[in-house]
XYZ file of C-alpha atoms in Angstrom:
682
model
C 0.081 0.338 -0.063
C 1.584 3.402 -0.751
C 2.714 5.724 1.559
C 2.869 9.015 0.064
C 0.197 12.081 0.568
C -1.793 11.216 -2.717
C -1.650 7.414 -3.983
C -3.866 5.689 -6.692
C -5.313 2.570 -4.705
C -5.836 0.109 -7.892
C -2.672 -1.143 -8.708
C -3.851 -3.134 -12.084
C -6.168 -0.286 -12.788
C -3.439 2.723 -12.416
C -0.408 0.504 -14.185
C -2.640 -0.282 -17.207
C -3.901 3.359 -17.599
C -0.083 4.832 -16.871
C 1.004 2.198 -19.608
C -1.282 2.828 -22.180
C -1.051 6.641 -21.465
C 2.908 6.820 -21.915
C 2.725 4.280 -24.711
C 0.400 6.559 -26.532
C 1.820 10.001 -25.460
C -1.614 10.674 -23.963
C -3.676 10.446 -26.888
C -6.641 8.228 -27.598
C -6.198 4.679 -27.711
C -8.161 2.097 -29.684
C -9.449 -1.503 -28.542
C -11.295 -4.010 -29.817
C -14.019 -5.882 -27.874
C -15.197 -9.107 -29.430
C -18.176 -10.657 -27.609
C -19.622 -13.870 -29.043
C -22.661 -15.558 -28.032
C -23.086 -19.083 -28.815
C -25.870 -20.454 -27.506
C -29.204 -19.673 -25.044
C -30.475 -22.413 -22.480
C -33.480 -22.242 -20.417
C -34.678 -18.573 -20.482
C -37.313 -17.550 -18.191
C -40.696 -17.154 -20.443
C -42.964 -14.205 -20.408
C -44.396 -15.167 -23.598
C -47.932 -16.443 -23.549
C -47.059 -19.501 -25.263
C -44.202 -20.287 -22.840
C -41.620 -19.004 -24.906
C -39.771 -15.399 -25.980
C -39.463 -13.188 -28.421
C -35.717 -13.475 -27.760
C -33.377 -10.379 -28.217
C -29.626 -10.771 -27.161
C -28.313 -7.595 -26.790
C -24.883 -6.172 -25.932
C -24.138 -2.980 -24.360
C -20.760 -1.022 -23.751
C -20.806 2.437 -22.407
C -24.220 3.275 -23.855
C -23.290 1.841 -27.570
C -26.066 -1.049 -28.167
C -26.326 -3.771 -30.795
C -28.608 -6.480 -30.725
C -29.489 -9.732 -32.332
C -32.103 -10.503 -34.516
C -35.602 -12.000 -33.009
C -35.334 -15.197 -32.306
C -39.088 -16.664 -32.328
C -40.801 -18.735 -29.707
C -37.197 -19.248 -28.141
C -36.440 -20.709 -24.733
C -33.252 -22.339 -26.179
C -31.704 -21.250 -29.129
C -28.032 -21.237 -30.723
C -27.377 -17.679 -31.529
C -23.852 -17.918 -32.878
C -23.661 -13.954 -32.847
C -20.021 -12.041 -33.074
C -20.711 -8.605 -31.235
C -17.879 -6.165 -31.944
C -17.158 -2.945 -30.226
C -14.615 -0.629 -31.298
C -13.522 1.898 -28.288
C -11.497 4.623 -29.212
C -10.841 7.123 -25.982
C -8.549 6.884 -22.642
C -7.648 4.088 -20.631
C -9.381 5.785 -17.549
C -12.794 5.010 -19.008
C -12.069 2.243 -20.853
C -10.404 0.101 -18.082
C -13.323 0.946 -15.428
C -16.256 0.262 -17.941
C -18.342 -2.887 -18.403
C -19.618 -4.868 -21.589
C -23.306 -6.138 -20.661
C -25.311 -8.746 -22.197
C -28.843 -8.756 -21.522
C -31.798 -10.968 -22.858
C -35.172 -9.564 -23.848
C -38.614 -10.236 -24.757
C -39.881 -8.409 -27.707
C -43.882 -7.451 -27.158
C -46.129 -5.789 -29.211
C -45.153 -2.659 -27.628
C -41.457 -2.346 -26.256
C -39.643 -5.031 -24.580
C -39.604 -6.894 -21.414
C -36.267 -7.376 -19.290
C -35.353 -11.084 -18.216
C -31.847 -11.168 -16.950
C -28.008 -9.592 -17.725
C -24.576 -10.690 -17.277
C -21.815 -8.084 -16.387
C -18.365 -8.145 -17.547
C -15.381 -6.097 -16.402
C -13.370 -4.872 -18.911
C -10.452 -5.172 -16.903
C -11.212 -8.455 -15.888
C -11.141 -9.539 -19.397
C -8.242 -7.520 -20.292
C -6.146 -9.153 -17.140
C -7.483 -12.938 -18.351
C -4.966 -14.974 -20.434
C -3.991 -13.522 -24.139
C -7.159 -10.593 -22.922
C -9.736 -13.279 -23.240
C -12.459 -15.045 -21.175
C -12.767 -18.752 -22.716
C -16.111 -19.967 -23.894
C -18.394 -20.989 -20.954
C -21.550 -20.945 -19.584
C -23.007 -17.744 -17.400
C -26.004 -17.588 -15.552
C -28.024 -14.516 -16.361
C -29.802 -12.709 -13.152
C -32.377 -9.589 -12.665
C -30.361 -7.797 -10.236
C -33.239 -5.079 -9.601
C -35.893 -8.055 -8.737
C -36.822 -9.683 -5.498
C -34.685 -12.363 -5.612
C -31.533 -11.101 -7.349
C -29.630 -14.507 -7.257
C -31.796 -16.399 -9.073
C -30.962 -17.814 -12.346
C -33.323 -16.792 -15.249
C -31.289 -18.755 -18.087
C -28.214 -19.240 -19.114
C -25.631 -17.845 -21.836
C -22.662 -19.754 -23.451
C -20.105 -16.970 -24.656
C -16.747 -15.729 -24.746
C -14.965 -12.282 -24.571
C -12.130 -10.827 -26.296
C -10.079 -7.413 -26.296
C -7.549 -6.695 -28.997
C -5.674 -3.681 -29.564
C -2.952 -2.394 -32.137
C 0.290 -3.065 -30.070
C -0.688 -6.689 -29.607
C -1.472 -9.813 -31.725
C -5.280 -10.784 -31.342
C -6.401 -13.331 -29.184
C -8.497 -16.154 -31.271
C -10.860 -18.944 -29.890
C -8.697 -22.057 -30.393
C -11.895 -24.519 -30.705
C -15.071 -23.911 -32.150
C -17.618 -23.393 -29.373
C -19.660 -26.636 -29.695
C -16.050 -28.656 -29.469
C -15.308 -26.927 -26.089
C -16.371 -29.327 -23.174
C -16.758 -27.767 -19.766
C -13.980 -30.171 -18.561
C -11.576 -29.076 -20.977
C -11.534 -25.725 -19.436
C -8.982 -24.869 -16.258
C -10.912 -24.400 -13.547
C -9.157 -21.548 -12.669
C -10.689 -19.978 -16.010
C -14.148 -20.861 -15.373
C -16.537 -18.147 -14.368
C -14.065 -15.189 -13.216
C -16.330 -12.433 -13.446
C -18.596 -12.104 -10.162
C -22.213 -13.012 -10.250
C -24.753 -10.592 -8.772
C -25.738 -12.144 -5.551
C -25.504 -15.466 -6.909
C -25.925 -16.452 -2.968
C -26.168 -20.393 -3.128
C -23.331 -20.942 -5.204
C -20.941 -18.510 -3.724
C -17.588 -19.736 -2.792
C -16.498 -17.108 -0.504
C -18.699 -14.284 1.140
C -17.504 -11.422 3.010
C -18.892 -8.468 4.859
C -17.025 -5.302 3.667
C -16.758 -2.654 6.045
C -15.666 1.010 5.307
C -15.304 2.902 8.774
C -16.354 6.253 7.460
C -15.401 9.037 10.116
C -14.923 12.548 8.837
C -14.279 14.828 5.558
C -12.309 17.986 5.616
C -12.791 20.875 2.978
C -14.788 18.757 0.538
C -16.207 20.199 -2.752
C -14.797 20.592 -6.359
C -13.891 24.370 -5.575
C -16.914 26.390 -6.114
C -18.952 24.889 -2.996
C -19.183 27.134 0.055
C -21.240 24.505 1.719
C -23.130 21.107 0.815
C -24.924 18.258 2.527
C -22.236 15.675 1.932
C -23.028 11.807 1.623
C -20.629 9.056 1.482
C -21.390 6.322 -0.707
C -19.625 2.842 -1.789
C -20.469 1.081 -4.605
C -19.658 -2.888 -5.067
C -20.719 -5.387 -7.576
C -23.434 -6.517 -5.070
C -24.991 -3.165 -4.316
C -24.829 0.302 -2.949
C -24.732 1.851 0.691
C -24.341 5.241 1.622
C -23.946 7.415 5.036
C -26.500 10.031 6.151
C -26.198 13.336 4.851
C -24.457 16.219 7.149
C -26.252 19.288 6.305
C -24.630 22.814 5.741
C -20.992 21.753 5.645
C -17.716 20.780 3.894
C -16.286 19.206 6.991
C -19.025 16.442 7.857
C -18.409 14.015 10.808
C -20.053 10.804 9.806
C -18.554 8.374 12.472
C -20.168 5.870 10.783
C -19.606 2.171 9.979
C -20.899 1.080 6.314
C -21.187 -2.562 5.938
C -21.999 -4.308 2.559
C -22.272 -8.208 1.631
C -19.975 -8.942 -0.827
C -20.334 -12.227 -2.940
C -17.612 -14.253 -4.632
C -15.349 -11.401 -5.350
C -12.684 -11.675 -7.786
C -9.173 -9.874 -7.602
C -10.321 -7.696 -10.758
C -12.956 -6.205 -8.994
C -13.384 -2.596 -8.614
C -15.151 -0.413 -5.520
C -16.452 2.745 -6.191
C -16.474 5.598 -3.317
C -17.976 8.748 -4.054
C -18.619 11.720 -1.880
C -22.149 13.326 -2.900
C -24.015 16.747 -2.235
C -27.314 15.027 -0.761
C -28.750 12.771 -3.581
C -28.618 15.472 -6.175
C -24.616 16.037 -7.419
C -21.484 13.926 -7.207
C -18.674 16.157 -5.807
C -15.956 13.238 -6.321
C -15.053 9.935 -6.593
C -12.403 7.016 -5.533
C -11.882 3.638 -6.919
C -10.333 0.861 -4.773
C -9.149 -2.442 -5.841
C -10.808 -5.650 -4.042
C -7.186 -7.222 -4.715
C -5.195 -4.425 -2.929
C -7.643 -4.244 -0.198
C -7.543 -7.844 0.524
C -3.706 -8.249 0.458
C -2.961 -5.338 2.430
C -5.912 -5.863 5.437
C -3.540 -4.743 8.077
C -2.680 -1.475 6.340
C -6.035 -0.537 5.159
C -7.469 -1.303 8.868
C -5.752 2.087 10.259
C -7.632 5.114 9.676
C -5.746 7.852 7.522
C -6.665 10.643 5.653
C -7.362 10.036 1.817
C -6.655 12.894 -0.922
C -9.492 13.278 -3.539
C -9.251 14.826 -6.847
C -11.623 14.691 -9.906
C -11.332 16.168 -13.414
C -12.339 19.884 -14.478
C -14.317 18.386 -17.521
C -15.348 21.640 -18.912
C -16.913 22.504 -22.302
C -17.599 19.760 -24.584
C -15.542 16.984 -22.601
C -18.490 17.771 -19.701
C -20.669 16.856 -22.453
C -18.910 13.571 -23.365
C -18.567 12.508 -19.822
C -22.601 13.133 -19.134
C -25.320 10.694 -18.771
C -28.020 12.353 -20.615
C -30.067 9.700 -22.392
C -30.036 10.501 -26.252
C -32.215 7.642 -27.952
C -30.649 4.732 -25.913
C -27.403 6.230 -25.535
C -25.323 9.120 -23.837
C -24.331 12.323 -25.624
C -20.782 11.048 -25.467
C -21.343 7.770 -26.946
C -23.676 9.576 -29.902
C -20.631 12.029 -30.618
C -18.188 9.078 -30.235
C -19.899 6.796 -32.772
C -21.339 9.100 -35.463
C -18.852 12.443 -35.142
C -15.433 10.809 -34.807
C -14.551 13.837 -32.363
C -11.218 13.398 -31.692
C -8.910 16.401 -30.444
C -4.828 16.258 -30.694
C -4.311 15.499 -27.014
C -7.196 12.642 -26.685
C -9.607 12.795 -24.218
C -7.139 12.453 -21.366
C -7.544 14.962 -18.803
C -5.449 14.524 -15.510
C -7.362 14.497 -11.954
C -6.383 17.991 -10.938
C -9.417 19.278 -9.220
C -8.599 19.010 -5.645
C -11.735 17.685 -3.913
C -11.173 17.236 0.098
C -9.666 14.671 1.748
C -11.888 11.824 3.515
C -10.800 10.191 6.825
C -11.453 6.119 6.154
C -10.393 2.665 7.084
C -11.644 -0.493 5.567
C -11.805 -4.107 7.107
C -12.759 -7.329 5.642
C -14.945 -9.854 7.119
C -15.302 -13.016 6.192
C -18.633 -14.755 6.972
C -19.756 -18.790 6.915
C -22.837 -19.888 4.589
C -25.158 -20.046 8.264
C -23.997 -16.043 8.723
C -24.978 -14.322 5.454
C -23.288 -10.927 5.079
C -25.930 -8.254 5.585
C -25.947 -4.244 4.841
C -25.828 -2.135 7.695
C -25.429 1.466 8.289
C -24.119 1.481 12.090
C -23.407 4.975 14.053
C -20.014 4.436 15.542
C -19.431 4.677 19.501
C -18.183 8.094 20.551
C -15.200 6.363 22.371
C -13.784 4.954 18.729
C -13.826 8.227 16.932
C -13.847 11.308 19.315
C -10.345 11.713 19.942
C -9.700 10.982 16.124
C -7.924 14.385 14.580
C -9.577 16.273 17.597
C -6.493 18.512 18.309
C -5.787 21.587 16.999
C -5.522 22.033 13.135
C -1.763 22.898 11.999
C -1.246 25.935 10.373
C 1.403 26.285 7.932
C 2.931 28.749 5.558
C 4.629 28.151 1.920
C 6.935 30.304 0.078
C 7.248 29.625 -3.382
C 9.909 31.143 -5.614
C 9.171 31.155 -9.393
C 12.092 31.987 -11.443
C 11.564 31.495 -15.307
C 10.142 29.378 -17.753
C 10.422 28.813 -21.605
C 9.515 27.222 -24.536
C 5.444 28.211 -23.783
C 3.245 27.843 -26.759
C 1.973 31.469 -26.311
C 0.783 33.377 -29.767
C 2.116 37.103 -29.650
C -0.913 38.014 -32.308
C -3.424 38.959 -32.881
C -3.106 39.729 -29.260
C -0.275 39.747 -26.987
C -0.069 37.346 -24.509
C 1.821 37.234 -21.220
C 2.119 34.182 -18.798
C 1.171 33.550 -15.190
C 1.964 30.825 -13.027
C -0.053 29.513 -10.092
C 1.127 27.177 -6.988
C -1.449 25.217 -5.324
C -1.582 22.852 -2.290
C -5.345 21.437 -1.747
C -7.879 24.058 -2.429
C -5.723 26.791 -1.547
C -3.901 28.940 -4.718
C -1.647 31.581 -5.142
C -0.654 33.518 -8.483
C 2.490 35.170 -9.430
C 2.426 38.387 -11.196
C 2.286 38.090 -15.290
C 5.112 37.787 -17.495
C 6.387 38.747 -21.030
C 8.862 37.028 -23.022
C 12.244 38.748 -22.508
C 15.513 39.202 -24.680
C 16.896 36.011 -23.668
C 13.443 33.916 -24.894
C 12.725 33.585 -21.444
C 9.598 34.217 -19.257
C 11.363 35.647 -16.172
C 8.849 35.794 -13.004
C 11.632 36.091 -10.439
C 8.741 36.551 -7.859
C 8.285 35.327 -4.411
C 4.729 34.311 -3.288
C 3.404 32.741 -0.240
C 0.357 30.042 0.788
C -1.080 29.872 4.029
C -2.610 26.326 4.780
C -4.487 24.572 7.473
C -5.100 20.999 8.140
C -6.549 18.646 10.703
C -3.579 17.407 12.766
C -3.420 13.952 15.171
C -0.740 14.166 17.937
C -0.261 10.884 18.171
C -1.183 9.302 14.670
C 0.488 12.090 12.762
C 3.545 11.990 15.173
C 4.835 8.357 15.089
C 8.337 9.584 15.305
C 8.005 11.706 18.220
C 6.342 11.442 21.462
C 3.825 12.996 24.220
C 1.493 15.729 23.534
C 2.845 18.697 21.475
C -0.343 20.546 21.551
C -0.416 20.568 24.847
C 3.071 21.763 25.750
C 4.930 18.625 26.353
C 6.552 16.056 24.398
C 8.567 15.880 21.031
C 7.244 16.286 17.523
C 8.704 15.292 14.616
C 6.753 16.446 11.398
C 7.951 14.049 8.885
C 5.199 11.765 9.025
C 2.442 14.951 8.816
C 4.606 16.451 5.872
C 4.192 13.254 3.966
C 0.503 13.177 4.414
C -0.096 16.619 3.052
C -1.968 17.156 -0.591
C 0.287 17.519 -3.694
C 1.532 20.802 -4.904
C 0.468 21.998 -8.139
C 2.204 24.015 -10.562
C -0.126 25.149 -13.418
C 0.965 27.629 -16.338
C -1.414 29.975 -17.869
C -1.534 32.297 -20.572
C -3.157 35.692 -20.339
C -3.856 38.583 -22.513
C -2.500 41.768 -22.350
C -5.979 43.311 -21.768
C -6.779 40.892 -19.136
C -7.054 42.222 -15.750
C -8.303 38.772 -14.165
C -8.103 35.232 -14.662
C -11.402 34.942 -16.517
C -9.550 34.981 -20.027
C -6.772 32.521 -18.843
C -6.074 29.506 -20.657
C -3.763 26.849 -18.983
C -0.899 25.748 -21.278
C 1.076 22.903 -18.747
C 1.226 21.663 -15.356
C 3.261 19.859 -12.915
C 2.278 18.051 -9.704
C 4.597 16.735 -6.962
C 4.377 15.755 -3.448
C 5.374 18.438 -0.414
C 8.775 16.596 -0.016
C 9.994 16.460 -3.396
C 9.056 20.057 -3.827
C 10.835 21.249 -0.718
C 13.942 18.981 -1.873
C 14.296 20.318 -5.287
C 13.485 17.127 -6.349
C 15.535 14.725 -3.998
C 12.772 13.608 -1.284
C 15.695 13.216 1.429
C 16.305 16.785 1.313
C 13.083 18.102 2.148
C 14.052 19.253 5.852
C 16.480 21.411 4.454
C 13.420 23.921 3.483
C 11.085 23.190 6.525
C 11.244 25.386 9.414
C 9.355 25.029 12.731
C 8.717 27.719 15.204
C 10.720 30.598 15.962
C 13.890 29.237 17.875
C 15.583 26.156 18.715
C 13.026 25.622 21.690
C 10.406 24.441 19.029
C 9.284 21.028 20.288
C 11.344 18.977 17.779
C 14.453 18.093 19.822
C 16.508 20.611 17.759
C 15.926 18.606 14.550
C 14.641 21.777 12.711
C 15.619 25.160 13.000
C 13.621 27.937 13.753
C 12.960 31.693 11.351
C 13.538 33.991 14.309
C 16.816 35.455 12.337
C 14.274 36.631 9.204
C 11.510 37.884 11.606
C 10.618 41.635 10.639
C 8.990 43.987 13.642
C 5.754 45.418 12.967
C 5.971 48.475 10.495
C 9.711 47.891 9.657
C 10.811 46.973 6.032
C 12.769 43.906 5.122
C 16.034 45.111 3.880
C 16.943 45.639 0.144
C 19.281 42.980 -1.901
C 22.774 44.217 -2.104
C 26.102 42.551 -3.235
C 27.066 41.565 0.439
C 23.410 39.964 0.924
C 21.404 39.191 -2.107
C 18.942 38.132 0.417
C 18.597 38.310 4.257
C 20.073 40.787 6.300
C 23.848 41.604 5.984
C 26.285 40.021 8.352
C 23.428 37.782 9.769
C 24.226 34.261 8.024
C 21.612 32.423 9.669
C 18.934 34.709 7.616
C 20.769 34.496 4.333
C 20.750 30.787 4.481
C 17.014 30.824 5.476
C 16.034 33.159 2.626
C 18.042 31.285 -0.362
C 15.889 30.774 -2.801
C 18.261 28.789 -4.986
C 18.327 25.994 -2.329
C 16.077 23.045 -3.480
C 15.856 24.954 -6.972
C 14.494 22.395 -9.704
C 13.638 23.070 -13.265
C 10.695 20.899 -14.534
C 8.957 19.912 -17.437
C 5.658 20.368 -17.952
C 2.908 18.031 -18.554
C -0.301 18.828 -20.414
C -3.900 17.608 -21.170
C -6.961 18.050 -22.796
C -7.830 21.080 -20.796
C -4.628 22.829 -21.939
C -4.912 25.071 -25.140
C -1.940 23.473 -27.043
C -1.562 21.837 -30.877
C -0.871 18.275 -31.166
C 2.757 19.007 -31.695
C 3.102 21.867 -28.820
C 5.155 21.338 -25.842
C 3.934 22.520 -22.523
C 7.385 24.027 -21.596
C 9.524 24.289 -18.847
C 9.569 26.030 -15.371
C 12.125 26.804 -12.747
C 11.163 27.268 -8.836
C 11.514 26.376 -5.184
C 9.625 26.343 -2.270
C 10.164 26.773 1.351
C 7.824 25.760 4.228
C 7.162 27.137 7.931
C 4.691 25.788 10.561
C 4.132 27.214 13.909
C 5.089 24.776 16.892
C 1.959 22.719 18.001
C 1.755 24.489 20.803
C 1.203 28.034 19.351
C -1.233 26.427 17.169
C -3.226 25.166 19.825
C -3.187 28.663 21.617
C -4.401 30.814 18.421
C -7.396 32.706 18.462
C -9.391 33.087 20.225
C -7.127 31.737 23.074
C -4.171 34.268 21.790
C -3.063 36.452 18.960
C -3.123 35.270 15.756
C -0.019 33.510 13.696
C 1.006 35.919 11.030
C 3.526 34.843 8.189
C 7.179 35.490 8.321
C 7.574 35.555 4.790
C 5.320 38.384 4.041
C 7.855 41.513 4.415
C 10.759 39.775 2.293
C 8.067 38.869 -0.618
C 8.287 42.504 -1.558
C 11.582 42.198 -3.317
C 12.521 40.833 -6.481
C 14.763 37.522 -6.510
C 18.228 38.185 -8.444
C 18.314 36.417 -11.286
C 21.379 33.854 -11.757
C 23.421 36.280 -14.232
C 22.313 39.346 -11.881
C 25.497 41.467 -10.678
C 24.602 40.794 -7.296
C 25.611 37.082 -7.410
C 29.035 35.899 -8.776
C 27.901 33.137 -10.409
C 28.590 31.493 -13.671
C 27.007 32.835 -16.682
C 23.896 31.759 -18.167
C 23.784 29.782 -21.058
C 20.667 28.812 -23.415
C 20.649 25.221 -25.472
C 18.786 24.948 -28.327
C 18.445 21.874 -30.744
C 16.487 22.033 -34.240
C 14.931 19.147 -35.111
C 14.087 18.902 -39.127
C 12.873 15.398 -39.940
C 13.402 11.355 -39.856
C 13.581 8.692 -41.931
C 13.267 5.012 -41.763
C 12.148 4.692 -38.510
C 11.197 1.454 -36.997
C 7.664 0.537 -36.786
C 6.332 0.077 -33.126
C 3.997 -2.662 -33.883
C 3.169 -5.623 -36.247
C 0.852 -2.998 -38.482
C 3.765 -0.878 -39.461
C 2.678 1.917 -37.819
C 5.209 4.528 -35.869
C 3.509 7.479 -34.088
C 7.288 9.228 -33.683
C 8.267 12.061 -31.736
C 11.548 13.694 -30.460
C 12.495 14.390 -26.680
C 15.496 16.425 -26.008
C 17.197 16.004 -22.595
C 20.221 17.746 -21.125
């Protein structure tokens, strides 16, 4: 189980998405899903003569394909191949399902008989990306008896893509005997509530304690609900009205029958039952293998996609002649954009305090759904200590290779630093004589997060909030939300960010940012309290040398002290902006205003972090005076560039490479296709 501040808790899912995204440079991928339905037997009859006017339908993301109508059928050999070509992003593809359903055609309309649901990731992770031909029971998951088989279909499913040779059914379907199939390949897909044939059954328990700073950015208040969806049902907490910091303190217990290691569990935060705020995907495999780790309560950061404009329509679920708007556009318009439909989950939606337990049940003690309030003694002391206040200082130096047009409007570039739902912007900068966008600015950001003196301080001891004990902030810093660096282009006439267009972004955890790319060096740019008596056993320094008295101004940069006070080496060391400097390549997605071959660019920055002591945070307002930032007075001065006369450094050089053309490139797959691009690294 990952230990970083933000993690993707679905190993198979995240690995597949990352593999296809990197292999295709974030552009859309194409897969073929081939489903062969060979035979139907024992269909529940709805017709007047004890038969059905049978239709077999295959549905993937709203795009449906029907068989012909089988007259007066209960048993029939359909021998039909359904082919679905999907072009899009792996995030959408591997989280989707194939639904094979049976219908009885009537004079007016159709009557549902039952269905089978095959997870795309289940099929893809099977041998040769194929589920072999076998019998599947169909059920009606919305009926009073969702475990009752309503018929059987003999079928198989294969997934192909351009980079791999396609799998084929080795034998004719009617020549494959059930005993010839490996027992590990039979019925790999979980059957919905098939209780009487389930070999394993569990209670899956979600200890849902509280949320913090929930929402998508625009919400001031909401009625948050935490909802869990598995292949066996849905369960949710009660709503906490008018808050973005709910105290649910509820155990959600949901039955789980015959799970497989490919199952996905969807957790979502809703505003009442009307609007989905954010979602998170778990893997049964990861939960089952790491049960001890998941049983410990921890904060989980939640991110969503921005999904603006046409992409929002493509993600919607509005019915349109039996399809969604996105499916209709995908099928009929062939709409495609240069960067594909990949969109990074860059909208921070708060964090949820969660623990998960797995309880195995015997046949005599069947699992049962439950929504149980936790006892106060089990959750009252969780993250109930004073919140930890912190002040970041971001140094933005310069950027280059931004795709910014200078005609017909002249554009400038602006950089945004974001931690959690807090963000800060630099002043816009124009391109300079060196071909660089020179910022050389320092900006600060204030943040406050829940803190637990015991659970967030495993390497320390005592109760630092009460003024006793020792605090080692490493664990707490490692669990902070990720830092985002976003670059926007703004027009010269724009005075607000309403006309801004994002051209690239970069994401990293707090320790990586503080350490200049080296996680081990993060403590060099982290400061606690004002002096050495800061409850850290002198592991971290204070910021007393740079404190400016109220009403005074920070000294201007000079050759003797380009930052800090002259003759005060401690202040010069603390304020050194180039300590932790890193120069990173930006990433891009569909929300960026870039062409198919435009680079996102590069940006240079560094960061420092100051946190008041735990005792100071516990005795802030209304008990005592407010905690003020030590960086504010120093941020008024421009940071000296590396080539400035104030710094006796090596001169600055700019390296450019001109790429013209290429010939006889090796094909990257058997079809002879090569999607070539050039990367220059120095």
